[in-house]
Amino acid sequence: MQGYSLDIEHPKSLNEKLQWLKLYDRRPIYTTLADKYGVRDYIEKEFGEDLLIPLLFETTDYKKVIPENLPNEPFILKANHDSGSFVIVRDKTKIDWKKVQVDCHWWLTKNYYWIDREWQYKTIQPRIIVEKLLTDKNGKIPNDYKLHCINGKVEFIYVALDREGTNKRNIYDRNWKPLPFTFASRFKDTSKLRGDEIAPPTSLERMITLSEQMAKLFAYVRVDFYDVGGVLYFGEITQCHGGGFDQMRPIEWDYKYGEMLKI
């Protein structure tokens, strides 16, 4: 996956060390923080309810995912225990709810641990959650700011742009200087991955402060945020970006950040 053999006994690159952490850094709180539903209580108690995206509905029964139980405003319906299982709903009268129920049934049967062997997902109780759909002034999903913390410090910020369109990915340092590398699946065409440069979000300083406070529990962690007109919302905590399988290219950056990460 990375183009080099894994040395778990003497890891040097960032991705090698992420694999090491998956095997040897296992604390019960990690399961709570990986749970998109369970983490809400932690964020509220430790950092404030204002950071939370409004929760509109939740259930462990896919049969309850029906229009009558769901709000009359735009929302995102997703699974709490994996990655990539979601449906964006702007008008619930235009949705095939039988198909959505089938999808939700499938999501609830999955155990995300078996995808990349990330221990923290193994015992999360599967659940369907519905959150208010965050949108920017143009009615689109806002940029997703993913702050990568190494030994408690934000080292780089990966920004997902135009998630409903071209889905570009820009990477900056903590001072918003563009960084010349990509961090993506080996199946992506990275030559077209970077978008136009953007200005830093209004809430960047607070994002960095909060990320580093959350990062105290980890050797490495990724903390995601949204900035909607200057209002900051927490997205999720990811202990192992890409399961440790996304490629960092040029490869020198994989070893540069790997050297920084002390395990």
Short mmCIF file of C-alpha atoms in Angstrom, two decimals:
data_model
loop_
_atom_site.label_atom_id
_atom_site.label_comp_id
_atom_site.label_asym_id
_atom_site.label_seq_id
_atom_site.Cartn_x
_atom_site.Cartn_y
_atom_site.Cartn_z
CA MET A 1 0.00 0.00 0.00
CA GLN A 2 2.84 2.42 0.80
CA GLY A 3 5.44 1.17 -1.66
CA TYR A 4 7.75 -0.05 1.11
CA SER A 5 7.77 -2.99 3.52
CA LEU A 6 6.29 -2.47 6.97
CA ASP A 7 8.83 -2.65 9.81
CA ILE A 8 6.63 -2.80 12.89
CA GLU A 9 9.58 -3.43 15.21
CA HIS A 10 11.52 -0.36 14.08
CA PRO A 11 8.93 2.01 12.55
CA LYS A 12 10.29 5.19 11.00
CA SER A 13 7.65 6.71 8.70
CA LEU A 14 4.42 8.30 9.92
CA ASN A 15 2.33 5.51 8.42
CA GLU A 16 4.52 2.80 9.98
CA LYS A 17 4.09 4.46 13.36
CA LEU A 18 0.32 4.69 12.86
CA GLN A 19 0.29 0.92 12.36
CA TRP A 20 2.34 0.53 15.54
CA LEU A 21 -0.12 2.71 17.47
CA LYS A 22 -3.03 0.62 16.20
CA LEU A 23 -1.43 -2.43 17.76
CA TYR A 24 -0.01 -1.09 21.01
CA ASP A 25 -1.81 2.13 22.04
CA ARG A 26 -5.20 0.92 23.25
CA ARG A 27 -7.13 2.83 25.91
CA PRO A 28 -10.89 2.49 26.55
CA ILE A 29 -11.52 6.21 26.03
CA TYR A 30 -10.44 5.84 22.41
CA THR A 31 -13.63 3.90 21.66
CA THR A 32 -15.75 6.70 23.12
CA LEU A 33 -13.91 9.31 21.09
CA ALA A 34 -14.21 7.33 17.84
CA ASP A 35 -17.98 6.98 18.34
CA LYS A 36 -19.63 9.93 16.54
CA TYR A 37 -22.52 9.69 19.01
CA GLY A 38 -20.60 8.92 22.20
CA VAL A 39 -18.01 11.65 21.62
CA ARG A 40 -20.70 14.31 21.90
CA ASP A 41 -20.92 13.95 25.70
CA TYR A 42 -17.15 14.21 25.97
CA ILE A 43 -17.00 17.37 23.84
CA GLU A 44 -19.88 18.98 25.72
CA LYS A 45 -18.37 18.30 29.16
CA GLU A 46 -14.78 19.16 28.30
CA PHE A 47 -15.11 21.93 25.71
CA GLY A 48 -18.68 23.22 25.61
CA GLU A 49 -22.00 22.42 23.98
CA ASP A 50 -21.59 25.30 21.51
CA LEU A 51 -19.12 23.18 19.50
CA LEU A 52 -21.68 20.45 18.79
CA ILE A 53 -23.64 20.20 15.55
CA PRO A 54 -27.32 20.01 16.63
CA LEU A 55 -28.49 16.40 16.98
CA LEU A 56 -32.00 15.97 15.56
CA PHE A 57 -32.62 12.22 15.86
CA GLU A 58 -30.85 8.96 16.74
CA THR A 59 -31.80 5.30 16.70
CA THR A 60 -30.39 1.79 16.72
CA ASP A 61 -33.38 0.51 14.70
CA TYR A 62 -33.24 1.06 10.93
CA LYS A 63 -37.05 0.65 10.75
CA LYS A 64 -37.41 3.95 12.60
CA VAL A 65 -35.66 5.81 9.81
CA ILE A 66 -38.88 7.12 8.31
CA PRO A 67 -39.91 10.65 7.26
CA GLU A 68 -42.32 10.97 10.19
CA ASN A 69 -39.41 10.68 12.65
CA LEU A 70 -37.16 13.09 10.81
CA PRO A 71 -37.00 16.89 10.79
CA ASN A 72 -38.45 19.21 8.16
CA GLU A 73 -35.12 21.00 7.71
CA PRO A 74 -31.98 19.93 5.82
CA PHE A 75 -30.00 17.25 7.66
CA ILE A 76 -27.32 14.62 7.29
CA LEU A 77 -28.11 11.04 8.24
CA LYS A 78 -25.09 8.89 9.06
CA ALA A 79 -23.67 5.96 10.98
CA ASN A 80 -21.79 6.67 14.21
CA HIS A 81 -19.35 3.77 14.00
CA ASP A 82 -17.65 3.89 10.60
CA SER A 83 -16.55 6.22 7.81
CA GLY A 84 -18.36 7.19 4.62
CA SER A 85 -21.87 5.96 5.50
CA PHE A 86 -24.15 8.98 5.13
CA VAL A 87 -27.04 10.51 3.21
CA ILE A 88 -27.50 14.25 2.74
CA VAL A 89 -31.14 15.31 2.82
CA ARG A 90 -32.26 18.78 1.80
CA ASP A 91 -35.90 17.83 1.07
CA LYS A 92 -37.13 14.63 2.67
CA THR A 93 -40.08 14.40 0.27
CA LYS A 94 -37.62 13.69 -2.57
CA ILE A 95 -35.86 10.77 -0.87
CA ASP A 96 -36.41 7.05 -1.52
CA TRP A 97 -36.83 6.06 2.11
CA LYS A 98 -37.07 2.34 1.38
CA LYS A 99 -33.61 2.50 -0.14
CA VAL A 100 -32.32 4.56 2.79
CA GLN A 101 -33.69 1.96 5.20
CA VAL A 102 -31.87 -0.78 3.29
CA ASP A 103 -28.66 1.27 3.49
CA CYS A 104 -29.13 1.88 7.22
CA HIS A 105 -29.77 -1.81 7.83
CA TRP A 106 -26.49 -2.59 6.07
CA TRP A 107 -24.59 0.10 8.01
CA LEU A 108 -25.83 -1.28 11.33
CA THR A 109 -24.51 -4.76 10.51
CA LYS A 110 -20.97 -3.56 9.76
CA ASN A 111 -18.06 -3.64 12.17
CA TYR A 112 -15.58 -1.05 10.91
CA TYR A 113 -12.76 -2.72 12.84
CA TRP A 114 -12.45 -5.35 10.10
CA ILE A 115 -11.67 -2.75 7.41
CA ASP A 116 -8.30 -1.51 8.67
CA ARG A 117 -8.06 -3.28 12.08
CA GLU A 118 -8.52 -0.07 14.04
CA TRP A 119 -9.14 -1.42 17.53
CA GLN A 120 -11.14 1.56 18.81
CA TYR A 121 -14.05 0.81 16.46
CA LYS A 122 -14.49 -2.83 17.44
CA THR A 123 -16.99 -2.42 20.31
CA ILE A 124 -18.87 0.74 19.30
CA GLN A 125 -22.62 0.13 19.39
CA PRO A 126 -23.84 0.83 15.84
CA ARG A 127 -26.32 3.68 15.64
CA ILE A 128 -27.93 5.97 13.09
CA ILE A 129 -27.66 9.65 13.91
CA VAL A 130 -29.24 12.68 12.25
CA GLU A 131 -27.58 16.09 12.53
CA LYS A 132 -28.49 19.51 11.22
CA LEU A 133 -26.92 20.02 7.79
CA LEU A 134 -24.29 22.72 8.03
CA THR A 135 -24.11 24.94 4.94
CA ASP A 136 -22.13 28.00 3.93
CA LYS A 137 -23.51 31.24 2.50
CA ASN A 138 -23.90 29.55 -0.89
CA GLY A 139 -25.90 26.65 0.54
CA LYS A 140 -23.04 24.18 0.15
CA ILE A 141 -21.41 21.95 2.75
CA PRO A 142 -18.63 23.99 4.37
CA ASN A 143 -14.93 23.18 4.13
CA ASP A 144 -13.77 20.38 6.40
CA TYR A 145 -10.62 21.33 8.35
CA LYS A 146 -8.64 18.31 9.51
CA LEU A 147 -5.90 19.24 11.98
CA HIS A 148 -3.18 16.61 12.30
CA CYS A 149 -1.55 16.64 15.72
CA ILE A 150 1.78 14.98 16.47
CA ASN A 151 2.80 14.67 20.12
CA GLY A 152 0.19 17.26 21.08
CA LYS A 153 1.00 19.89 18.46
CA VAL A 154 -0.81 20.75 15.22
CA GLU A 155 1.75 20.08 12.48
CA PHE A 156 -0.40 20.34 9.36
CA ILE A 157 -3.98 21.07 8.34
CA TYR A 158 -5.67 19.10 5.58
CA VAL A 159 -8.65 20.96 4.09
CA ALA A 160 -11.36 19.14 2.15
CA LEU A 161 -12.89 21.66 -0.29
CA ASP A 162 -16.17 21.48 -2.20
CA ARG A 163 -17.21 18.11 -0.80
CA GLU A 164 -20.30 17.96 -3.02
CA GLY A 165 -18.41 19.03 -6.16
CA THR A 166 -14.80 18.60 -7.25
CA ASN A 167 -13.69 17.58 -3.73
CA LYS A 168 -10.22 19.11 -3.72
CA ARG A 169 -7.69 18.69 -0.89
CA ASN A 170 -5.29 21.45 0.21
CA ILE A 171 -2.66 21.07 2.94
CA TYR A 172 -1.22 23.92 5.04
CA ASP A 173 1.01 24.28 8.06
CA ARG A 174 -0.31 25.85 11.27
CA ASN A 175 0.64 29.31 9.96
CA TRP A 176 -1.35 28.67 6.77
CA LYS A 177 1.67 28.23 4.54
CA PRO A 178 0.82 25.81 1.68
CA LEU A 179 2.65 22.48 2.01
CA PRO A 180 3.76 20.62 -1.16
CA PHE A 181 2.55 17.10 -0.45
CA THR A 182 -0.58 14.98 -0.72
CA PHE A 183 -2.02 12.52 1.81
CA ALA A 184 -4.55 10.32 0.04
CA SER A 185 -5.50 6.85 -1.12
CA ARG A 186 -3.12 5.38 -3.68
CA PHE A 187 -6.12 5.07 -6.01
CA LYS A 188 -6.60 8.85 -6.28
CA ASP A 189 -5.05 10.97 -9.03
CA THR A 190 -3.03 13.27 -6.78
CA SER A 191 -1.92 15.43 -9.71
CA LYS A 192 -5.40 16.98 -9.70
CA LEU A 193 -6.06 16.86 -5.99
CA ARG A 194 -5.07 20.38 -4.88
CA GLY A 195 -7.55 23.19 -5.40
CA ASP A 196 -7.14 26.96 -5.51
CA GLU A 197 -5.50 28.41 -2.43
CA ILE A 198 -7.93 29.68 0.20
CA ALA A 199 -7.71 32.14 3.07
CA PRO A 200 -7.49 30.73 6.61
CA PRO A 201 -10.80 30.30 8.43
CA THR A 202 -11.84 32.99 10.89
CA SER A 203 -11.69 30.50 13.75
CA LEU A 204 -8.25 29.04 12.91
CA GLU A 205 -6.62 30.07 16.18
CA ARG A 206 -9.41 28.49 18.23
CA MET A 207 -9.29 25.35 16.06
CA ILE A 208 -5.60 24.95 16.80
CA THR A 209 -6.04 25.58 20.53
CA LEU A 210 -8.89 23.07 20.86
CA SER A 211 -7.14 20.47 18.71
CA GLU A 212 -4.03 20.61 20.88
CA GLN A 213 -6.12 20.29 24.03
CA MET A 214 -7.82 17.18 22.63
CA ALA A 215 -4.50 15.85 21.34
CA LYS A 216 -3.09 15.51 24.87
CA LEU A 217 -4.58 12.00 24.97
CA PHE A 218 -2.74 10.82 21.87
CA ALA A 219 0.69 10.50 20.30
CA TYR A 220 -1.00 11.22 16.96
CA VAL A 221 -4.57 12.31 16.28
CA ARG A 222 -6.61 14.15 13.66
CA VAL A 223 -9.28 16.57 14.87
CA ASP A 224 -11.88 17.84 12.39
CA PHE A 225 -13.78 21.13 12.48
CA TYR A 226 -16.15 23.22 10.37
CA ASP A 227 -16.21 27.00 10.27
CA VAL A 228 -19.63 28.37 9.28
CA GLY A 229 -19.50 32.14 9.01
CA GLY A 230 -16.97 32.30 11.83
CA VAL A 231 -18.93 29.89 14.05
CA LEU A 232 -16.89 26.80 14.93
CA TYR A 233 -18.30 23.26 14.99
CA PHE A 234 -16.57 20.05 16.01
CA GLY A 235 -16.59 17.29 13.39
CA GLU A 236 -14.84 14.19 14.71
CA ILE A 237 -11.71 12.74 16.26
CA THR A 238 -9.78 10.29 14.08
CA GLN A 239 -7.01 8.30 15.72
CA CYS A 240 -5.52 6.93 12.51
CA HIS A 241 -5.96 8.93 9.31
CA GLY A 242 -6.77 6.64 6.39
CA GLY A 243 -6.27 3.63 8.66
CA GLY A 244 -2.54 4.24 8.20
CA PHE A 245 -2.81 3.28 4.53
CA ASP A 246 -3.19 6.64 2.78
CA GLN A 247 -0.01 7.56 0.93
CA MET A 248 1.94 10.70 1.77
CA ARG A 249 3.73 11.86 -1.38
CA PRO A 250 6.46 12.87 -1.97
CA ILE A 251 7.41 10.07 0.38
CA GLU A 252 10.00 12.23 2.17
CA TRP A 253 7.11 13.85 4.07
CA ASP A 254 6.04 10.45 5.41
CA TYR A 255 9.48 10.11 7.00
CA LYS A 256 9.66 13.77 8.03
CA TYR A 257 6.51 13.51 10.15
CA GLY A 258 7.43 10.00 11.22
CA GLU A 259 10.64 11.37 12.72
CA MET A 260 8.61 13.95 14.64
CA LEU A 261 6.22 11.36 16.08
CA LYS A 262 7.58 9.90 19.32
CA ILE A 263 6.03 6.59 20.37
#
